[in-house]
GROMACS .gro file of C-alpha atoms in nm:
model
  425
    1MET     CA    1  -5.566  -2.584   0.767
    2ARG     CA    2  -5.637  -2.247   0.609
    3PHE     CA    3  -5.959  -2.175   0.427
    4HIS     CA    4  -5.845  -2.202   0.068
    5LYS     CA    5  -5.922  -2.558  -0.042
    6ASP     CA    6  -6.272  -2.644   0.081
    7SER     CA    7  -6.583  -2.451  -0.018
    8ILE     CA    8  -6.812  -2.312   0.252
    9GLU     CA    9  -7.074  -2.570   0.154
   10THR     CA   10  -6.822  -2.853   0.207
   11LEU     CA   11  -6.711  -2.718   0.545
   12ALA     CA   12  -7.072  -2.676   0.663
   13GLN     CA   13  -7.149  -3.032   0.549
   14LYS     CA   14  -6.854  -3.164   0.751
   15ILE     CA   15  -6.982  -2.986   1.062
   16TYR     CA   16  -7.332  -3.121   0.999
   17SER     CA   17  -7.199  -3.478   0.963
   18GLY     CA   18  -6.979  -3.453   1.271
   19GLU     CA   19  -6.655  -3.485   1.076
   20LEU     CA   20  -6.559  -3.135   1.195
   21ARG     CA   21  -6.663  -2.917   1.486
   22SER     CA   22  -6.733  -2.548   1.456
   23THR     CA   23  -6.496  -2.488   1.748
   24ASP     CA   24  -6.219  -2.649   1.541
   25LEU     CA   25  -6.282  -2.410   1.250
   26VAL     CA   26  -6.305  -2.107   1.477
   27SER     CA   27  -5.986  -2.203   1.661
   28THR     CA   28  -5.811  -2.244   1.326
   29SER     CA   29  -5.935  -1.903   1.221
   30LEU     CA   30  -5.820  -1.739   1.544
   31ASP     CA   31  -5.477  -1.906   1.520
   32THR     CA   32  -5.437  -1.792   1.160
   33ILE     CA   33  -5.525  -1.434   1.255
   34LYS     CA   34  -5.254  -1.440   1.523
   35GLN     CA   35  -4.999  -1.586   1.280
   36THR     CA   36  -5.079  -1.331   1.010
   37SER     CA   37  -5.118  -1.024   1.232
   38LYS     CA   38  -4.864  -0.839   1.016
   39THR     CA   39  -5.140  -0.781   0.761
   40ASN     CA   40  -5.333  -0.568   1.015
   41ALA     CA   41  -5.653  -0.697   0.855
   42PHE     CA   42  -5.862  -0.680   1.174
   43THR     CA   43  -5.961  -0.389   1.396
   44SER     CA   44  -6.103  -0.627   1.656
   45VAL     CA   45  -6.101  -1.006   1.703
   46LEU     CA   46  -6.386  -1.164   1.900
   47GLU     CA   47  -6.202  -1.463   2.046
   48GLU     CA   48  -6.414  -1.545   2.350
   49ARG     CA   49  -6.746  -1.455   2.188
   50SER     CA   50  -6.679  -1.656   1.871
   51LEU     CA   51  -6.569  -1.967   2.062
   52GLU     CA   52  -6.886  -1.953   2.274
   53ARG     CA   53  -7.098  -1.919   1.961
   54ALA     CA   54  -6.917  -2.211   1.796
   55ALA     CA   55  -6.972  -2.430   2.103
   56GLN     CA   56  -7.345  -2.352   2.091
   57ILE     CA   57  -7.359  -2.464   1.726
   58ASP     CA   58  -7.168  -2.784   1.806
   59HIS     CA   59  -7.435  -2.875   2.063
   60LEU     CA   60  -7.720  -2.847   1.812
   61THR     CA   61  -7.890  -3.162   1.685
   62MET     CA   62  -7.821  -3.284   1.331
   63LYS     CA   63  -8.169  -3.170   1.232
   64GLU     CA   64  -8.102  -2.820   1.364
   65LYS     CA   65  -7.763  -2.803   1.194
   66GLY     CA   66  -7.919  -2.913   0.866
   67THR     CA   67  -8.122  -2.590   0.852
   68LEU     CA   68  -7.809  -2.371   0.869
   69PRO     CA   69  -7.635  -2.316   0.532
   70LEU     CA   70  -7.340  -2.146   0.710
   71CYS     CA   71  -7.337  -2.394   0.998
   72GLY     CA   72  -7.041  -2.296   1.220
   73ILE     CA   73  -6.853  -2.108   0.947
   74PRO     CA   74  -6.624  -1.823   1.065
   75VAL     CA   75  -6.695  -1.495   0.883
   76ALA     CA   76  -6.537  -1.148   0.910
   77VAL     CA   77  -6.734  -0.824   0.882
   78LYS     CA   78  -6.606  -0.486   0.765
   79ASP     CA   79  -6.588  -0.238   1.050
   80ASN     CA   80  -6.846   0.001   0.905
   81ILE     CA   81  -7.126  -0.257   0.938
   82CYS     CA   82  -7.307  -0.239   1.274
   83THR     CA   83  -7.269  -0.531   1.516
   84SER     CA   84  -7.465  -0.531   1.842
   85GLY     CA   85  -7.238  -0.510   2.146
   86ILE     CA   86  -6.925  -0.504   1.929
   87PRO     CA   87  -6.738  -0.181   1.844
   88THR     CA   88  -6.808  -0.041   1.497
   89THR     CA   89  -6.536   0.219   1.446
   90CYS     CA   90  -6.526   0.290   1.071
   91ALA     CA   91  -6.148   0.298   1.137
   92SER     CA   92  -6.193   0.653   1.270
   93LYS     CA   93  -6.109   0.830   1.593
   94MET     CA   94  -6.460   0.975   1.567
   95LEU     CA   95  -6.617   0.631   1.638
   96GLU     CA   96  -6.326   0.466   1.819
   97ASN     CA   97  -6.544   0.372   2.118
   98PHE     CA   98  -6.884   0.345   1.948
   99VAL     CA   99  -7.073   0.022   2.026
  100PRO     CA  100  -7.403  -0.012   1.832
  101PRO     CA  101  -7.713  -0.138   2.015
  102TYR     CA  102  -7.831  -0.333   1.708
  103ASN     CA  103  -7.710  -0.552   1.422
  104ALA     CA  104  -7.711  -0.461   1.056
  105THR     CA  105  -7.955  -0.669   0.852
  106VAL     CA  106  -7.670  -0.861   0.690
  107VAL     CA  107  -7.520  -0.953   1.029
  108ASP     CA  108  -7.854  -1.086   1.153
  109ALA     CA  109  -7.886  -1.283   0.829
  110LEU     CA  110  -7.539  -1.437   0.866
  111GLU     CA  111  -7.600  -1.541   1.226
  112LYS     CA  112  -7.945  -1.678   1.147
  113ALA     CA  113  -7.774  -1.895   0.882
  114GLY     CA  114  -7.530  -2.029   1.143
  115ALA     CA  115  -7.223  -1.813   1.076
  116VAL     CA  116  -6.977  -1.721   1.351
  117ILE     CA  117  -6.864  -1.356   1.342
  118ILE     CA  118  -6.491  -1.383   1.410
  119GLY     CA  119  -6.401  -1.013   1.403
  120LYS     CA  120  -6.427  -0.671   1.239
  121THR     CA  121  -6.194  -0.579   0.955
  122ASN     CA  122  -5.981  -0.276   0.876
  123LEU     CA  123  -6.080  -0.014   0.617
  124ASP     CA  124  -6.005   0.336   0.498
  125GLU     CA  125  -6.164   0.580   0.742
  126PHE     CA  126  -6.540   0.591   0.679
  127ALA     CA  127  -6.468   0.383   0.364
  128MET     CA  128  -6.313   0.689   0.197
  129GLY     CA  129  -6.010   0.553   0.015
  130SER     CA  130  -5.877   0.292  -0.222
  131SER     CA  131  -5.575   0.153  -0.038
  132THR     CA  132  -5.672   0.096   0.331
  133GLU     CA  133  -5.384   0.323   0.429
  134ILE     CA  134  -5.620   0.592   0.562
  135SER     CA  135  -5.712   0.410   0.884
  136HIS     CA  136  -5.695   0.520   1.247
  137PHE     CA  137  -5.551   0.173   1.316
  138GLY     CA  138  -5.276   0.189   1.055
  139PRO     CA  139  -5.267   0.046   0.702
  140ALA     CA  140  -5.376  -0.305   0.611
  141ARG     CA  141  -5.099  -0.496   0.431
  142ASN     CA  142  -5.121  -0.726   0.133
  143PRO     CA  143  -5.082  -1.093   0.238
  144HIS     CA  144  -4.872  -1.164  -0.071
  145ASN     CA  145  -4.624  -0.886   0.015
  146PRO     CA  146  -4.671  -0.678   0.331
  147ASN     CA  147  -4.491  -0.381   0.175
  148TYR     CA  148  -4.781  -0.336  -0.068
  149ILE     CA  149  -5.136  -0.208  -0.028
  150THR     CA  150  -5.439  -0.434  -0.006
  151GLY     CA  151  -5.652  -0.192  -0.203
  152GLY     CA  152  -5.953  -0.036  -0.041
  153SER     CA  153  -6.162   0.053   0.125
  154SER     CA  154  -6.253  -0.309   0.211
  155GLY     CA  155  -5.884  -0.402   0.229
  156GLY     CA  156  -5.910  -0.574   0.567
  157SER     CA  157  -6.186  -0.808   0.449
  158ALA     CA  158  -6.001  -0.894   0.126
  159ALA     CA  159  -5.675  -0.954   0.315
  160ALA     CA  160  -5.848  -1.175   0.575
  161VAL     CA  161  -5.986  -1.402   0.300
  162ALA     CA  162  -5.665  -1.399   0.095
  163ASP     CA  163  -5.463  -1.488   0.407
  164GLY     CA  164  -5.685  -1.788   0.479
  165ALA     CA  165  -5.808  -1.647   0.810
  166VAL     CA  166  -6.175  -1.682   0.708
  167PRO     CA  167  -6.349  -1.848   0.412
  168ALA     CA  168  -6.571  -1.541   0.357
  169ALA     CA  169  -6.608  -1.180   0.464
  170LEU     CA  170  -6.838  -0.885   0.406
  171GLY     CA  171  -6.724  -0.558   0.256
  172SER     CA  172  -6.896  -0.245   0.131
  173ASP     CA  173  -6.856  -0.093  -0.214
  174THR     CA  174  -6.925   0.269  -0.309
  175GLY     CA  175  -6.689   0.314  -0.602
  176GLY     CA  176  -6.492  -0.009  -0.620
  177SER     CA  177  -6.427  -0.076  -0.251
  178ILE     CA  178  -6.496  -0.451  -0.274
  179ARG     CA  179  -6.382  -0.519  -0.629
  180GLN     CA  180  -6.052  -0.332  -0.619
  181PRO     CA  181  -5.901  -0.485  -0.299
  182CYS     CA  182  -6.017  -0.830  -0.410
  183SER     CA  183  -5.825  -0.780  -0.734
  184HIS     CA  184  -5.512  -0.665  -0.550
  185CYS     CA  185  -5.531  -0.952  -0.298
  186GLY     CA  186  -5.621  -1.224  -0.549
  187VAL     CA  187  -5.967  -1.321  -0.419
  188MET     CA  188  -6.323  -1.280  -0.548
  189GLY     CA  189  -6.567  -1.006  -0.458
  190LEU     CA  190  -6.907  -0.889  -0.571
  191LYS     CA  191  -7.080  -0.553  -0.557
  192PRO     CA  192  -7.445  -0.659  -0.589
  193THR     CA  193  -7.696  -0.453  -0.783
  194TYR     CA  194  -7.798  -0.153  -0.572
  195GLY     CA  195  -8.093  -0.253  -0.354
  196ARG     CA  196  -8.033  -0.628  -0.373
  197VAL     CA  197  -7.877  -0.624  -0.024
  198SER     CA  198  -8.016  -0.407   0.255
  199ARG     CA  199  -7.800  -0.116   0.372
  200TYR     CA  200  -7.973  -0.108   0.711
  201GLY     CA  201  -7.690  -0.091   0.966
  202LEU     CA  202  -7.423   0.014   0.716
  203VAL     CA  203  -7.262   0.340   0.826
  204ALA     CA  204  -7.340   0.571   0.535
  205PHE     CA  205  -7.075   0.720   0.308
  206ALA     CA  206  -7.263   0.799  -0.017
  207SER     CA  207  -7.615   0.664   0.018
  208SER     CA  208  -7.704   0.643  -0.351
  209LEU     CA  209  -7.392   0.435  -0.421
  210ASP     CA  210  -7.315   0.229  -0.106
  211GLN     CA  211  -7.378  -0.145  -0.122
  212ILE     CA  212  -7.274  -0.441   0.096
  213GLY     CA  213  -7.132  -0.748  -0.076
  214PRO     CA  214  -6.950  -1.078  -0.017
  215ILE     CA  215  -6.579  -1.163  -0.051
  216ALA     CA  216  -6.461  -1.524  -0.085
  217THR     CA  217  -6.213  -1.744  -0.271
  218ASN     CA  218  -6.454  -1.890  -0.527
  219VAL     CA  219  -6.773  -1.806  -0.715
  220ARG     CA  220  -6.986  -2.073  -0.542
  221ASP     CA  221  -6.914  -1.922  -0.200
  222ILE     CA  222  -6.995  -1.575  -0.332
  223GLY     CA  223  -7.332  -1.706  -0.454
  224LEU     CA  224  -7.409  -1.884  -0.127
  225VAL     CA  225  -7.333  -1.580   0.091
  226LEU     CA  226  -7.525  -1.350  -0.145
  227SER     CA  227  -7.831  -1.574  -0.119
  228ILE     CA  228  -7.821  -1.529   0.260
  229ILE     CA  229  -7.757  -1.156   0.288
  230SER     CA  230  -7.995  -1.049   0.009
  231CYS     CA  231  -8.298  -1.093   0.233
  232PRO     CA  232  -8.599  -0.857   0.240
  233GLU     CA  233  -8.575  -0.568   0.487
  234PRO     CA  234  -8.881  -0.348   0.556
  235ARG     CA  235  -8.666  -0.098   0.751
  236ASP     CA  236  -8.471  -0.012   0.434
  237SER     CA  237  -8.682   0.160   0.167
  238THR     CA  238  -8.405   0.110  -0.092
  239CYS     CA  239  -8.400  -0.269  -0.046
  240SER     CA  240  -8.573  -0.448  -0.336
  241GLY     CA  241  -8.646  -0.764  -0.136
  242ASN     CA  242  -8.547  -0.962  -0.447
  243GLN     CA  243  -8.349  -1.242  -0.282
  244PHE     CA  244  -8.085  -1.426  -0.483
  245VAL     CA  245  -8.160  -1.799  -0.498
  246TYR     CA  246  -7.855  -2.024  -0.461
  247ASP     CA  247  -7.883  -2.302  -0.718
  248LYS     CA  248  -7.595  -2.545  -0.776
  249SER     CA  249  -7.691  -2.583  -1.141
  250LEU     CA  250  -7.593  -2.218  -1.197
  251PHE     CA  251  -7.231  -2.316  -1.147
  252GLU     CA  252  -7.245  -2.629  -1.362
  253GLU     CA  253  -7.385  -2.490  -1.687
  254LYS     CA  254  -7.166  -2.474  -1.997
  255PRO     CA  255  -7.087  -2.110  -2.080
  256GLN     CA  256  -7.060  -2.146  -2.461
  257THR     CA  257  -7.372  -1.937  -2.524
  258LEU     CA  258  -7.236  -1.642  -2.326
  259ARG     CA  259  -7.159  -1.328  -2.523
  260VAL     CA  260  -6.917  -1.088  -2.354
  261GLY     CA  261  -6.857  -0.724  -2.447
  262ILE     CA  262  -6.511  -0.565  -2.444
  263PRO     CA  263  -6.551  -0.188  -2.392
  264ARG     CA  264  -6.287  -0.019  -2.606
  265GLU     CA  265  -6.261   0.267  -2.354
  266TYR     CA  266  -6.145   0.030  -2.079
  267PHE     CA  267  -5.837  -0.076  -2.273
  268GLY     CA  268  -5.708   0.265  -2.386
  269GLU     CA  269  -5.449   0.499  -2.237
  270GLY     CA  270  -5.357   0.480  -1.869
  271LEU     CA  271  -5.374   0.100  -1.843
  272SER     CA  272  -5.046  -0.059  -1.735
  273ASP     CA  273  -4.897  -0.332  -1.955
  274GLU     CA  274  -4.910  -0.578  -1.664
  275VAL     CA  275  -5.285  -0.534  -1.621
  276ARG     CA  276  -5.349  -0.528  -1.996
  277ASN     CA  277  -5.156  -0.852  -2.047
  278ALA     CA  278  -5.341  -1.025  -1.762
  279CYS     CA  279  -5.677  -0.925  -1.913
  280THR     CA  280  -5.573  -1.036  -2.264
  281GLU     CA  281  -5.457  -1.371  -2.129
  282LEU     CA  282  -5.791  -1.426  -1.953
  283ILE     CA  283  -5.990  -1.330  -2.264
  284ASP     CA  284  -5.788  -1.580  -2.471
  285LYS     CA  285  -5.861  -1.855  -2.216
  286LEU     CA  286  -6.233  -1.779  -2.225
  287LYS     CA  287  -6.233  -1.781  -2.605
  288ASP     CA  288  -6.081  -2.130  -2.593
  289LYS     CA  289  -6.383  -2.237  -2.383
  290GLY     CA  290  -6.620  -2.119  -2.655
  291ILE     CA  291  -6.726  -1.785  -2.510
  292GLN     CA  292  -6.794  -1.522  -2.776
  293PHE     CA  293  -6.660  -1.167  -2.751
  294THR     CA  294  -6.773  -0.847  -2.916
  295GLU     CA  295  -6.648  -0.489  -2.893
  296VAL     CA  296  -6.883  -0.239  -2.727
  297SER     CA  297  -6.853   0.131  -2.646
  298LEU     CA  298  -6.916   0.333  -2.330
  299PRO     CA  299  -6.872   0.685  -2.474
  300ASN     CA  300  -6.938   0.874  -2.150
  301LEU     CA  301  -6.684   0.676  -1.948
  302HIS     CA  302  -6.433   0.962  -1.942
  303TYR     CA  303  -6.677   1.154  -1.719
  304ALA     CA  304  -6.698   0.871  -1.465
  305ILE     CA  305  -6.435   0.980  -1.211
  306SER     CA  306  -6.550   1.344  -1.211
  307THR     CA  307  -6.913   1.240  -1.176
  308TYR     CA  308  -6.837   0.992  -0.899
  309TYR     CA  309  -6.637   1.237  -0.689
  310VAL     CA  310  -6.899   1.510  -0.713
  311ILE     CA  311  -7.178   1.272  -0.608
  312CYS     CA  312  -6.993   1.080  -0.337
  313THR     CA  313  -6.840   1.387  -0.169
  314ALA     CA  314  -7.174   1.569  -0.172
  315GLU     CA  315  -7.349   1.276  -0.007
  316ALA     CA  316  -7.060   1.225   0.237
  317SER     CA  317  -7.081   1.590   0.342
  318SER     CA  318  -7.449   1.540   0.423
  319ASN     CA  319  -7.412   1.200   0.592
  320LEU     CA  320  -7.115   1.296   0.810
  321ALA     CA  321  -7.283   1.610   0.944
  322ARG     CA  322  -7.428   1.391   1.221
  323TYR     CA  323  -7.086   1.350   1.387
  324ASP     CA  324  -7.085   1.661   1.603
  325GLY     CA  325  -6.994   1.531   1.950
  326VAL     CA  326  -7.352   1.561   2.078
  327LYS     CA  327  -7.523   1.227   2.016
  328TYR     CA  328  -7.249   0.961   2.001
  329GLY     CA  329  -6.886   0.908   1.920
  330PHE     CA  330  -6.585   1.124   2.004
  331ARG     CA  331  -6.633   1.461   2.178
  332ALA     CA  332  -6.361   1.723   2.218
  333GLU     CA  333  -6.297   1.825   2.580
  334ASN     CA  334  -6.270   2.172   2.733
  335ALA     CA  335  -6.454   2.356   2.454
  336GLY     CA  336  -6.551   2.709   2.549
  337SER     CA  337  -6.884   2.709   2.366
  338LEU     CA  338  -7.120   2.482   2.176
  339TYR     CA  339  -6.977   2.605   1.845
  340ASP     CA  340  -6.621   2.539   1.966
  341MET     CA  341  -6.724   2.189   2.073
  342TYR     CA  342  -6.867   2.115   1.727
  343ALA     CA  343  -6.561   2.252   1.550
  344GLU     CA  344  -6.301   2.088   1.773
  345THR     CA  345  -6.481   1.753   1.772
  346ARG     CA  346  -6.478   1.742   1.393
  347ARG     CA  347  -6.125   1.880   1.366
  348GLN     CA  348  -5.983   1.621   1.606
  349GLY     CA  349  -6.214   1.330   1.522
  350PHE     CA  350  -6.185   1.319   1.142
  351GLY     CA  351  -5.869   1.236   0.948
  352PRO     CA  352  -5.740   1.455   0.662
  353GLU     CA  353  -5.901   1.258   0.377
  354VAL     CA  354  -6.245   1.264   0.540
  355LYS     CA  355  -6.211   1.639   0.599
  356ARG     CA  356  -6.106   1.686   0.236
  357ARG     CA  357  -6.414   1.505   0.106
  358ILE     CA  358  -6.649   1.688   0.343
  359MET     CA  359  -6.510   2.020   0.219
  360LEU     CA  360  -6.543   1.918  -0.147
  361GLY     CA  361  -6.897   1.794  -0.089
  362THR     CA  362  -7.004   2.105   0.098
  363TYR     CA  363  -6.870   2.317  -0.187
  364VAL     CA  364  -7.058   2.134  -0.464
  365LEU     CA  365  -7.381   2.154  -0.261
  366SER     CA  366  -7.343   2.520  -0.171
  367SER     CA  367  -7.568   2.796  -0.300
  368GLY     CA  368  -7.482   2.886  -0.658
  369TYR     CA  369  -7.290   2.565  -0.723
  370TYR     CA  370  -7.554   2.292  -0.673
  371ASP     CA  371  -7.687   2.314  -1.031
  372ALA     CA  372  -7.341   2.344  -1.184
  373TYR     CA  373  -7.194   2.045  -1.001
  374TYR     CA  374  -7.422   1.805  -0.813
  375LEU     CA  375  -7.725   1.832  -1.042
  376LYS     CA  376  -7.509   1.804  -1.354
  377ALA     CA  377  -7.326   1.502  -1.208
  378ALA     CA  378  -7.660   1.331  -1.140
  379LYS     CA  379  -7.755   1.383  -1.506
  380VAL     CA  380  -7.421   1.251  -1.631
  381ARG     CA  381  -7.463   0.944  -1.410
  382THR     CA  382  -7.781   0.872  -1.607
  383LEU     CA  383  -7.585   0.899  -1.933
  384VAL     CA  384  -7.324   0.653  -1.806
  385SER     CA  385  -7.602   0.416  -1.699
  386ARG     CA  386  -7.759   0.438  -2.046
  387ASP     CA  387  -7.422   0.349  -2.202
  388PHE     CA  388  -7.430   0.021  -2.010
  389ASP     CA  389  -7.792  -0.042  -2.109
  390ASN     CA  390  -7.691   0.001  -2.472
  391ALA     CA  391  -7.391  -0.230  -2.429
  392PHE     CA  392  -7.605  -0.501  -2.270
  393SER     CA  393  -7.839  -0.495  -2.571
  394SER     CA  394  -7.563  -0.672  -2.765
  395CYS     CA  395  -7.397  -0.881  -2.490
  396ASP     CA  396  -7.469  -1.063  -2.164
  397ALA     CA  397  -7.176  -0.918  -1.969
  398VAL     CA  398  -6.882  -0.685  -2.006
  399ILE     CA  399  -6.524  -0.760  -1.908
  400SER     CA  400  -6.278  -0.504  -1.781
  401PRO     CA  401  -5.970  -0.446  -1.570
  402VAL     CA  402  -6.049  -0.367  -1.206
  403ALA     CA  403  -5.774  -0.106  -1.157
  404PRO     CA  404  -5.533   0.060  -1.401
  405THR     CA  405  -5.224  -0.075  -1.220
  406PRO     CA  406  -5.138  -0.365  -0.988
  407ALA     CA  407  -5.110  -0.303  -0.615
  408PHE     CA  408  -4.851  -0.036  -0.533
  409LYS     CA  409  -4.623   0.009  -0.233
  410ILE     CA  410  -4.762   0.146   0.092
  411GLY     CA  411  -4.691   0.519   0.108
  412GLU     CA  412  -4.627   0.552  -0.265
  413LYS     CA  413  -4.935   0.759  -0.349
  414CYS     CA  414  -5.108   0.852  -0.026
  415ASN     CA  415  -4.960   1.203  -0.024
  416ASP     CA  416  -5.107   1.277  -0.367
  417PRO     CA  417  -5.489   1.274  -0.332
  418LEU     CA  418  -5.551   1.335  -0.702
  419GLN     CA  419  -5.346   1.031  -0.804
  420MET     CA  420  -5.534   0.823  -0.547
  421TYR     CA  421  -5.869   0.942  -0.686
  422LEU     CA  422  -5.766   0.848  -1.040
  423THR     CA  423  -5.701   0.489  -0.933
  424ASP     CA  424  -6.077   0.459  -0.869
  425ILE     CA  425  -6.152   0.452  -1.245
   0.00000   0.00000   0.00000
């Protein structure tokens, strides 16, 4: 059994009723991971720990199990989300041996709901990439064809769900890092509204953009996991505390009254015929179900990539300054001075893409350039946001491609950073 047919709710109900044991599900998950190791979806697999946790759940009373919405369900967690006593590497040499002393809020929430953390998943180093090729542990591979990328940076989580190793996983999304790999791997992913889910325990990339979200095979499971991880968190000042309420009726309503906007800018130049045809086919199917469509415009969209890369590199430069070999993580040996130790630690510990983004970010924040780049990008971000506000005044949702092309072959674009950046549109 792989986790494609039954919903999480159904599996949890079977454990509650005694029809299944959590240890059975966890063993299935572990066996599937071993069988599909070619995808390189995991940076670490917690075999002994997860089986012990599953056995504890199996020994609970029916009443105790009934309070756990994720009772005994195996879940994977992206390896930039802190897990107490379990390495959190960010797929980087810099944090290769880092073991956090605490859990992220979302990990505590999952375990409180009865989930079993099965392992940590592969990603682009420090979540800086869109293919999961830029990893200290090697590239993740698409379950549908291992010669192709998974997308990124949450490629390991998307591949683990697509491969049937786990029914759900957590990823993080800064500029598409959940949505894009889910599209390439054929599963579902959600970047929640910023602040809906606490970032406490998420290793920061770009703090004004980062958000944790769920990956699963169906919308119901996405909703269930979101309702659990979107809990209030007083330690995170950006967390709204506005918890999503899982209601079965949400997934049973007829969608005829829904009005969907089609942004004309999303379907212009640069979109491959394969992606365009897939989107057109889906729109036609939704029209047949009675959903109404209207054209909308996002006139500032052509500034999006430039704006994103100014903001995210600036914030990355600031956030990654903490990795200096002094407090935690990798430290270069035999440095002749404190300055040499700083420099060598960062030179040896970071990969080329992380260094590239730190350098770009330091430049746009430097004296004389802050107003011209970072401040202007922050203002343009507001214009882009207003475009969406205007669009939503005439529709309930907008529909768009996720990426301009389907998944490409591993190695095809990784030597051309500019082409990789453009795929983030």
